[in-house]
Structures are given as C-alpha cells and as structure tokens.
Amino acid sequence: MRKNKDRLLIIFLTSLIGIVIITGGYFIWRQQEIITPIESYLNDHEQIKDYEIIERDTRDLKVVLEIEYTPFVNTFYQEIDEELSELAGEDELEIELADNKSSSLEEISYELNYLIWQYSHSGEYTKLLDKLDELEQEYALDHIQVHLSQDGFFVQIRDDNSYIWEIVEYPTGLGKDDLTDDNRS
C-alpha cells in the first residue's frame, strides 16, 4: 500500500514539474518570439512617443500607442497594424491610439458619429464631407478628417492641445465596397 502511494506521489510530482516546464517554456518563447520583436519595432519607430503592451490572455494582445498628432494618422495606423499583426502571428491583436480628449471634442465626436451613421445609411458621402467642413467652421477646429478604412471610418479631430482619433465601425449592412472614392480632407 505504501509503495503505491509513493508511486502516485512520484507520478503526480513528475506531471506537475512537466506542466510547469512546458508552461514556462511557452511564456519564454512567447516573450522572445512575439513580445520582444513588437517592443523592438515600437522602440525604433520615430512617431511613437510611448506604448504599453497588455497581455489580456495567452493569445490576445492590446497595444496602446501614444504618438504625436499628425494629419493622415490613418496611414500611420494601417502601417503599424500590418507590421504588428505580422509580428503577433496568430495572436489576436488590438491597437489603440491614445488620445487627449476634452469634453468639447467628445461632444463633437458624438455629433460626428451620428452624422456618419446618418449619411452612410443614405449613401450621401459627399454631404457628410460638406458637414465636416461645417463642423470645422462652427466649432473653430484646428483639424477634422474622416477617412475610410477596411475597419470603418477613421475619425480624427483636433482643437488646441486636445485631439481624438477613433475608428467608427461601418453601420450594419454596409461594407467597404459600398463606399465612394471621394477623399476630401
């Protein structure tokens, strides 16, 4: 009876040690093959002021980037998204651009989200662009742009030292193939 308990204990401890080694090996591999290359890329990119990599799950990453405000940030975002997605491999990846919101810009953003929803449902994208010009003048904004991307409408608004950038998903039933090529900014 005692020998059986000793054997079970040895089997249990061996299994436990094996699991610890395999799990530790995975996390070391993940750090060297995924996290470190992402950190290296972000450190070398001149537009990135700061970043944070959040591991939400064993195969789910969120990267929060702090960058200088720049017009056409959608181009920067697409470049970063492509590169980091390649480095992340099969891991899920979410990229968030940290912004510097003010309450007045948030109100404008809500209004703009409604306009995007309204005009995208009716297909009147040129009217949406005209409304952007009106919003810029009405609120005396430094900059307002909406670009179309594969993920949705890429919105950026700037006023003084405050700025917002966000991706507004396409309304239900619309996709990128339903959009106009008008790219006024």
Coordinates of N, CA and C in Angstrom, one line a residue:
M1 N 0.8 -1.2 0.0 CA 0.0 0.0 0.0 C 0.9 1.3 0.0
R2 N 1.9 1.3 0.8 CA 2.8 2.4 0.9 C 3.5 2.6 -0.4
K3 N 3.9 1.5 -1.1 CA 4.6 1.7 -2.4 C 3.7 2.3 -3.4
N4 N 2.5 2.0 -3.4 CA 1.5 2.6 -4.4 C 1.4 4.1 -4.1
K5 N 1.4 4.5 -2.9 CA 1.3 5.9 -2.5 C 2.5 6.7 -3.0
D6 N 3.7 6.0 -2.8 CA 4.9 6.6 -3.2 C 5.0 6.8 -4.7
R7 N 4.5 5.8 -5.4 CA 4.5 5.8 -6.9 C 3.5 6.9 -7.4
L8 N 2.4 7.0 -6.8 CA 1.4 8.0 -7.1 C 2.0 9.4 -6.9
L9 N 2.7 9.6 -5.8 CA 3.3 10.8 -5.4 C 4.4 11.2 -6.5
I10 N 5.2 10.2 -6.9 CA 6.2 10.5 -7.9 C 5.6 10.8 -9.2
I11 N 4.5 10.1 -9.6 CA 3.8 10.4 -10.9 C 3.2 11.8 -10.8
F12 N 2.6 12.1 -9.7 CA 2.0 13.5 -9.6 C 3.0 14.6 -9.6
L13 N 4.1 14.4 -8.9 CA 5.2 15.4 -8.9 C 5.9 15.6 -10.3
T14 N 6.1 14.4 -10.9 CA 6.7 14.5 -12.3 C 5.8 15.2 -13.2
S15 N 4.5 14.9 -13.2 CA 3.5 15.6 -14.0 C 3.5 17.1 -13.7
L16 N 3.5 17.4 -12.5 CA 3.4 18.8 -12.1 C 4.7 19.6 -12.6
I17 N 5.8 19.0 -12.4 CA 7.1 19.6 -12.9 C 7.0 19.7 -14.4
G18 N 6.5 18.7 -15.1 CA 6.4 18.8 -16.6 C 5.5 19.9 -17.0
I19 N 4.4 20.1 -16.4 CA 3.5 21.1 -16.7 C 4.1 22.5 -16.5
V20 N 4.8 22.6 -15.4 CA 5.5 23.9 -15.1 C 6.6 24.2 -16.1
I21 N 7.3 23.2 -16.5 CA 8.4 23.4 -17.5 C 7.8 23.8 -18.9
I22 N 6.7 23.1 -19.3 CA 6.1 23.4 -20.6 C 5.4 24.8 -20.5
T23 N 4.7 25.1 -19.5 CA 4.1 26.4 -19.4 C 5.2 27.5 -19.4
G24 N 6.2 27.3 -18.6 CA 7.3 28.3 -18.5 C 8.0 28.5 -19.8
G25 N 8.2 27.3 -20.5 CA 8.8 27.4 -21.8 C 8.0 28.2 -22.8
Y26 N 6.7 28.0 -22.8 CA 5.8 28.7 -23.7 C 5.9 30.2 -23.4
F27 N 5.9 30.6 -22.2 CA 5.9 32.0 -21.9 C 7.3 32.6 -22.2
I28 N 8.3 31.9 -22.1 CA 9.6 32.4 -22.5 C 9.7 32.5 -24.0
W29 N 9.2 31.5 -24.7 CA 9.1 31.5 -26.2 C 8.3 32.7 -26.7
R30 N 7.1 32.9 -26.0 CA 6.2 34.0 -26.4 C 6.9 35.3 -26.2
Q31 N 7.6 35.5 -25.1 CA 8.3 36.7 -24.9 C 9.4 37.0 -25.9
Q32 N 10.2 35.9 -26.3 CA 11.2 36.1 -27.2 C 10.8 36.2 -28.7
E33 N 9.7 35.5 -29.0 CA 9.3 35.4 -30.4 C 8.2 36.4 -30.8
I34 N 7.5 36.9 -29.8 CA 6.4 37.9 -30.1 C 6.5 39.2 -29.4
I35 N 6.6 39.2 -28.1 CA 6.7 40.5 -27.4 C 7.9 41.3 -27.6
T36 N 9.1 40.6 -27.6 CA 10.3 41.4 -27.8 C 10.4 42.0 -29.2
P37 N 10.1 41.2 -30.3 CA 10.1 41.9 -31.6 C 9.1 43.1 -31.7
I38 N 8.0 43.0 -31.1 CA 7.0 44.1 -31.1 C 7.6 45.3 -30.3
E39 N 8.2 45.0 -29.2 CA 8.8 46.1 -28.4 C 9.9 46.8 -29.2
S40 N 10.7 45.9 -29.9 CA 11.8 46.5 -30.7 C 11.3 47.4 -31.8
Y41 N 10.3 46.9 -32.5 CA 9.7 47.7 -33.6 C 9.2 49.0 -33.0
L42 N 8.4 49.0 -31.9 CA 7.8 50.2 -31.4 C 8.9 51.1 -30.9
N43 N 10.0 50.6 -30.3 CA 11.1 51.5 -29.8 C 11.8 52.2 -31.0
D44 N 11.9 51.5 -32.1 CA 12.6 52.1 -33.2 C 11.8 53.0 -34.1
H45 N 10.5 53.0 -33.9 CA 9.6 53.9 -34.7 C 9.6 55.3 -34.2
E46 N 9.9 56.2 -35.0 CA 10.2 57.6 -34.6 C 8.9 58.4 -34.2
Q47 N 7.7 58.0 -34.7 CA 6.5 58.7 -34.4 C 5.9 58.2 -33.1
I48 N 6.4 57.1 -32.5 CA 5.8 56.6 -31.3 C 6.5 57.2 -30.1
K49 N 5.8 58.0 -29.2 CA 6.4 58.6 -28.0 C 6.4 57.5 -26.9
D50 N 5.4 56.8 -26.7 CA 5.3 55.8 -25.7 C 4.3 54.7 -26.1
Y51 N 4.4 53.6 -25.4 CA 3.5 52.5 -25.7 C 3.3 51.6 -24.5
E52 N 2.3 50.8 -24.5 CA 2.0 49.8 -23.4 C 1.5 48.6 -24.1
I53 N 2.1 47.4 -23.8 CA 1.6 46.1 -24.3 C 0.9 45.4 -23.2
I54 N -0.4 45.1 -23.4 CA -1.2 44.5 -22.4 C -1.6 43.1 -22.9
E55 N -1.1 42.1 -22.1 CA -1.4 40.7 -22.5 C -2.7 40.3 -21.8
R56 N -3.8 40.3 -22.5 CA -5.2 40.1 -21.9 C -5.4 38.6 -21.8
D57 N -4.8 37.8 -22.5 CA -5.0 36.3 -22.5 C -3.7 35.7 -23.1
T58 N -3.6 34.4 -23.1 CA -2.4 33.8 -23.6 C -2.2 34.0 -25.1
R59 N -3.3 34.4 -25.8 CA -3.2 34.6 -27.3 C -3.9 35.9 -27.7
D60 N -3.9 36.9 -26.8 CA -4.7 38.1 -27.0 C -3.9 39.3 -26.5
L61 N -3.4 40.2 -27.4 CA -2.6 41.4 -27.1 C -3.4 42.7 -27.4
K62 N -3.1 43.7 -26.5 CA -3.6 45.0 -26.8 C -2.4 45.9 -26.7
V63 N -2.2 46.7 -27.8 CA -1.1 47.7 -27.8 C -1.7 49.1 -27.8
V64 N -1.3 49.8 -26.8 CA -1.8 51.2 -26.7 C -0.6 52.1 -27.0
L65 N -0.8 53.0 -28.1 CA 0.3 53.8 -28.6 C 0.0 55.3 -28.3
E66 N 1.0 55.9 -27.8 CA 1.0 57.4 -27.7 C 1.9 58.0 -28.8
I67 N 1.3 58.8 -29.6 CA 2.0 59.3 -30.7 C 1.8 60.8 -30.8
E68 N 2.7 61.5 -31.6 CA 2.4 62.9 -31.8 C 1.2 63.1 -32.8
Y69 N 0.5 64.2 -32.6 CA -0.7 64.4 -33.5 C -0.1 64.6 -34.9
T70 N -0.7 64.0 -35.9 CA -0.3 64.1 -37.2 C -1.5 64.0 -38.2
P71 N -1.6 64.8 -39.2 CA -2.7 64.6 -40.2 C -2.5 63.2 -40.8
F72 N -3.5 62.7 -41.3 CA -3.5 61.4 -42.0 C -2.9 60.3 -41.1
V73 N -3.4 60.3 -39.9 CA -2.9 59.3 -39.0 C -3.4 57.9 -39.4
N74 N -4.4 57.9 -40.2 CA -4.9 56.6 -40.7 C -3.8 55.8 -41.5
T75 N -3.0 56.5 -42.2 CA -1.9 55.8 -42.9 C -0.9 55.2 -41.9
F76 N -0.6 56.0 -40.9 CA 0.3 55.5 -39.8 C -0.3 54.3 -39.2
Y77 N -1.6 54.4 -38.8 CA -2.3 53.3 -38.2 C -2.3 52.0 -39.0
Q78 N -2.5 52.1 -40.3 CA -2.5 51.0 -41.2 C -1.1 50.3 -41.3
E79 N -0.1 51.2 -41.3 CA 1.3 50.7 -41.4 C 1.6 49.9 -40.1
I80 N 1.3 50.5 -38.9 CA 1.5 49.9 -37.6 C 0.7 48.6 -37.5
D81 N -0.5 48.6 -37.9 CA -1.4 47.4 -37.8 C -0.8 46.3 -38.6
E82 N -0.4 46.6 -39.9 CA 0.2 45.5 -40.7 C 1.4 44.9 -40.1
E83 N 2.3 45.8 -39.6 CA 3.6 45.3 -39.1 C 3.4 44.5 -37.8
L84 N 2.6 45.1 -36.9 CA 2.4 44.4 -35.6 C 1.6 43.1 -35.8
S85 N 0.7 43.1 -36.7 CA -0.1 41.8 -37.0 C 0.8 40.7 -37.5
E86 N 1.8 41.1 -38.3 CA 2.7 40.1 -38.8 C 3.6 39.6 -37.6
L87 N 4.1 40.5 -36.8 CA 4.9 40.1 -35.6 C 4.1 39.3 -34.6
A88 N 2.8 39.6 -34.5 CA 2.0 38.9 -33.5 C 1.6 37.5 -34.0
G89 N 1.8 37.2 -35.3 CA 1.5 35.9 -35.8 C 0.0 35.6 -35.6
E90 N -0.3 34.5 -35.0 CA -1.7 34.1 -34.9 C -2.4 34.7 -33.6
D91 N -1.7 35.4 -32.8 CA -2.3 36.0 -31.7 C -3.3 37.1 -32.1
E92 N -4.3 37.3 -31.3 CA -5.3 38.4 -31.6 C -4.6 39.7 -31.2
L93 N -4.8 40.7 -31.9 CA -4.1 42.0 -31.7 C -5.1 43.1 -31.8
E94 N -5.1 44.0 -30.8 CA -5.9 45.2 -30.9 C -4.9 46.4 -30.7
I95 N -5.0 47.4 -31.6 CA -4.2 48.6 -31.5 C -5.1 49.7 -31.1
E96 N -4.7 50.5 -30.1 CA -5.4 51.6 -29.7 C -4.5 52.8 -29.7
L97 N -4.9 53.9 -30.3 CA -4.2 55.1 -30.3 C -4.7 56.0 -29.1
A98 N -3.8 56.3 -28.2 CA -4.2 57.1 -27.0 C -4.4 58.5 -27.5
D99 N -5.5 59.1 -27.1 CA -5.8 60.5 -27.5 C -5.8 61.4 -26.2
N100 N -6.0 62.6 -26.5 CA -6.0 63.6 -25.4 C -7.4 64.4 -25.5
K101 N -8.4 63.7 -25.0 CA -9.8 64.2 -25.2 C -10.1 65.4 -24.3
S102 N -11.0 66.3 -24.8 CA -11.6 67.3 -24.0 C -13.1 67.1 -24.1
S103 N -13.8 67.6 -23.1 CA -15.3 67.4 -23.1 C -15.9 68.0 -24.4
S104 N -15.4 69.1 -24.9 CA -16.0 69.7 -26.1 C -15.7 68.9 -27.3
L105 N -14.5 68.3 -27.4 CA -14.2 67.4 -28.5 C -15.0 66.1 -28.4
E106 N -15.3 65.6 -27.2 CA -16.1 64.4 -27.1 C -17.5 64.7 -27.6
E107 N -18.1 65.9 -27.3 CA -19.4 66.2 -27.8 C -19.4 66.3 -29.4
I108 N -18.4 66.9 -29.9 CA -18.2 67.0 -31.4 C -18.1 65.6 -32.0
S109 N -17.4 64.7 -31.3 CA -17.2 63.3 -31.7 C -18.6 62.6 -31.8
Y110 N -19.4 62.8 -30.7 CA -20.7 62.2 -30.7 C -21.6 62.7 -31.9
E111 N -21.5 64.0 -32.1 CA -22.3 64.6 -33.2 C -21.8 64.0 -34.6
L112 N -20.5 63.9 -34.7 CA -19.9 63.3 -35.9 C -20.2 61.8 -36.1
N113 N -20.3 61.1 -35.0 CA -20.7 59.7 -35.1 C -22.1 59.6 -35.6
Y114 N -23.0 60.4 -35.2 CA -24.3 60.4 -35.7 C -24.4 60.8 -37.2
L115 N -23.6 61.8 -37.6 CA -23.6 62.2 -39.0 C -23.1 61.0 -39.8
I116 N -22.0 60.3 -39.4 CA -21.5 59.2 -40.1 C -22.6 58.1 -40.3
W117 N -23.3 57.8 -39.2 CA -24.3 56.8 -39.3 C -25.4 57.3 -40.3
Q118 N -25.8 58.5 -40.1 CA -26.9 59.0 -41.0 C -26.6 59.0 -42.4
Y119 N -25.4 59.6 -42.8 CA -25.1 59.7 -44.2 C -24.6 58.4 -44.8
S120 N -24.0 57.5 -44.0 CA -23.6 56.3 -44.6 C -24.8 55.4 -44.9
H121 N -25.9 55.5 -44.1 CA -27.1 54.7 -44.4 C -27.8 55.2 -45.7
S122 N -27.7 56.5 -45.9 CA -28.3 57.1 -47.1 C -27.4 57.1 -48.3
G123 N -26.1 56.8 -48.1 CA -25.2 56.7 -49.2 C -24.7 58.1 -49.6
E124 N -25.0 59.1 -48.9 CA -24.7 60.5 -49.3 C -23.4 61.0 -48.6
Y125 N -22.3 60.4 -49.1 CA -21.0 60.6 -48.5 C -20.5 62.0 -48.8
T126 N -20.8 62.6 -50.0 CA -20.4 64.0 -50.3 C -21.1 65.0 -49.3
K127 N -22.3 64.7 -48.9 CA -22.9 65.5 -47.9 C -22.2 65.4 -46.5
L128 N -21.8 64.2 -46.2 CA -21.0 64.0 -45.0 C -19.8 64.9 -45.0
L129 N -19.1 64.9 -46.1 CA -17.9 65.7 -46.3 C -18.2 67.2 -46.1
D130 N -19.3 67.6 -46.7 CA -19.7 69.0 -46.5 C -20.0 69.3 -45.1
K131 N -20.6 68.4 -44.4 CA -20.9 68.6 -42.9 C -19.6 68.7 -42.1
L132 N -18.6 67.9 -42.5 CA -17.3 68.1 -41.9 C -16.8 69.5 -41.9
D133 N -16.9 70.1 -43.1 CA -16.4 71.5 -43.3 C -17.3 72.4 -42.4
E134 N -18.6 72.1 -42.3 CA -19.4 73.0 -41.5 C -19.0 72.8 -40.0
L135 N -18.8 71.6 -39.5 CA -18.4 71.4 -38.2 C -17.1 72.1 -37.8
E136 N -16.1 72.0 -38.8 CA -14.8 72.6 -38.6 C -15.0 74.1 -38.4
Q137 N -15.8 74.7 -39.2 CA -16.0 76.2 -39.1 C -16.9 76.5 -37.8
E138 N -17.9 75.8 -37.6 CA -18.8 76.0 -36.5 C -18.1 76.0 -35.1
Y139 N -17.2 75.0 -34.9 CA -16.5 74.9 -33.7 C -15.1 75.4 -33.7
A140 N -14.7 76.1 -34.8 CA -13.4 76.6 -35.0 C -12.3 75.6 -34.7
L141 N -12.4 74.4 -35.3 CA -11.5 73.3 -35.0 C -10.2 73.6 -35.8
D142 N -9.1 73.1 -35.3 CA -7.8 73.1 -36.0 C -7.8 72.1 -37.1
H143 N -8.5 71.0 -36.9 CA -8.4 69.9 -37.9 C -9.5 68.9 -37.7
I144 N -10.1 68.5 -38.8 CA -11.1 67.4 -38.7 C -11.0 66.6 -40.0
Q145 N -10.9 65.3 -39.9 CA -10.8 64.4 -41.0 C -11.6 63.1 -40.8
V146 N -12.1 62.6 -41.8 CA -12.7 61.2 -41.8 C -12.2 60.5 -43.0
H147 N -11.5 59.4 -42.8 CA -11.0 58.5 -43.8 C -11.7 57.2 -43.8
L148 N -11.8 56.6 -44.9 CA -12.4 55.2 -45.0 C -11.3 54.2 -44.9
S149 N -11.5 53.2 -44.1 CA -10.5 52.1 -44.0 C -11.3 50.8 -44.0
Q150 N -10.5 49.7 -44.0 CA -11.2 48.4 -44.1 C -11.9 48.2 -42.8
D151 N -11.6 48.8 -41.7 CA -12.3 48.6 -40.4 C -13.5 49.5 -40.2
G152 N -13.5 50.6 -40.9 CA -14.6 51.6 -40.7 C -14.2 53.0 -41.1
F153 N -14.8 53.9 -40.5 CA -14.5 55.3 -40.7 C -13.4 55.8 -39.7
F154 N -12.3 56.2 -40.1 CA -11.2 56.6 -39.3 C -11.4 58.1 -39.0
V155 N -11.7 58.5 -37.8 CA -12.0 59.9 -37.4 C -10.9 60.5 -36.7
Q156 N -10.5 61.7 -37.0 CA -9.5 62.5 -36.2 C -10.0 63.9 -36.1
I157 N -9.9 64.4 -34.9 CA -10.4 65.8 -34.6 C -9.3 66.4 -33.7
R158 N -9.0 67.7 -34.0 CA -8.0 68.4 -33.2 C -8.5 69.8 -32.9
D159 N -8.3 70.3 -31.7 CA -8.6 71.6 -31.3 C -7.6 72.0 -30.2
D160 N -6.8 73.0 -30.4 CA -5.8 73.4 -29.4 C -4.9 72.2 -29.1
N161 N -4.8 71.9 -27.8 CA -4.0 70.8 -27.4 C -4.8 69.5 -27.3
S162 N -6.0 69.5 -27.6 CA -6.9 68.3 -27.4 C -7.1 67.6 -28.8
Y163 N -7.1 66.3 -28.8 CA -7.4 65.6 -30.0 C -8.0 64.2 -29.7
I164 N -8.7 63.8 -30.7 CA -9.4 62.5 -30.7 C -9.1 61.8 -32.0
W165 N -8.8 60.5 -31.9 CA -8.9 59.6 -33.1 C -9.5 58.3 -32.7
E166 N -10.4 57.9 -33.6 CA -11.2 56.7 -33.3 C -11.6 56.1 -34.6
I167 N -11.9 54.8 -34.6 CA -12.5 54.1 -35.7 C -13.9 53.8 -35.4
V168 N -14.8 54.4 -36.3 CA -16.2 54.1 -36.2 C -16.6 53.0 -37.1
E169 N -17.1 51.9 -36.6 CA -17.4 50.8 -37.5 C -18.5 51.1 -38.5
Y170 N -18.4 50.4 -39.6 CA -19.5 50.6 -40.6 C -20.8 50.2 -40.0
P171 N -21.9 51.0 -40.3 CA -23.2 50.6 -39.8 C -23.6 49.3 -40.4
T172 N -24.5 48.6 -39.7 CA -24.9 47.2 -40.1 C -25.4 47.3 -41.6
G173 N -24.9 46.3 -42.4 CA -25.4 46.3 -43.7 C -24.5 47.0 -44.7
L174 N -23.5 47.7 -44.2 CA -22.6 48.4 -45.1 C -21.2 47.8 -45.0
G175 N -20.5 47.8 -46.0 CA -19.1 47.3 -46.0 C -18.3 48.3 -46.8
K176 N -17.0 48.0 -46.9 CA -16.1 48.9 -47.5 C -16.4 49.0 -49.0
D177 N -17.0 48.0 -49.6 CA -17.3 48.0 -51.1 C -18.4 49.0 -51.4
D178 N -19.2 49.4 -50.4 CA -20.3 50.3 -50.6 C -19.9 51.8 -50.6
L179 N -18.7 52.1 -50.6 CA -18.2 53.5 -50.3 C -17.8 54.2 -51.6
T180 N -17.8 55.5 -51.5 CA -17.4 56.4 -52.6 C -15.9 56.6 -52.5
D181 N -15.3 57.0 -53.6 CA -13.8 57.3 -53.7 C -13.5 58.7 -53.3
D182 N -14.5 59.5 -53.0 CA -14.2 60.9 -52.7 C -13.4 61.0 -51.4
N183 N -12.2 61.6 -51.5 CA -11.3 61.6 -50.3 C -10.9 63.0 -49.9
R184 N -11.8 63.9 -49.9 CA -11.5 65.3 -49.5 C -11.2 65.2 -48.0
S185 N -10.3 66.1 -47.5 CA -10.0 66.1 -46.1 C -10.2 67.5 -45.5

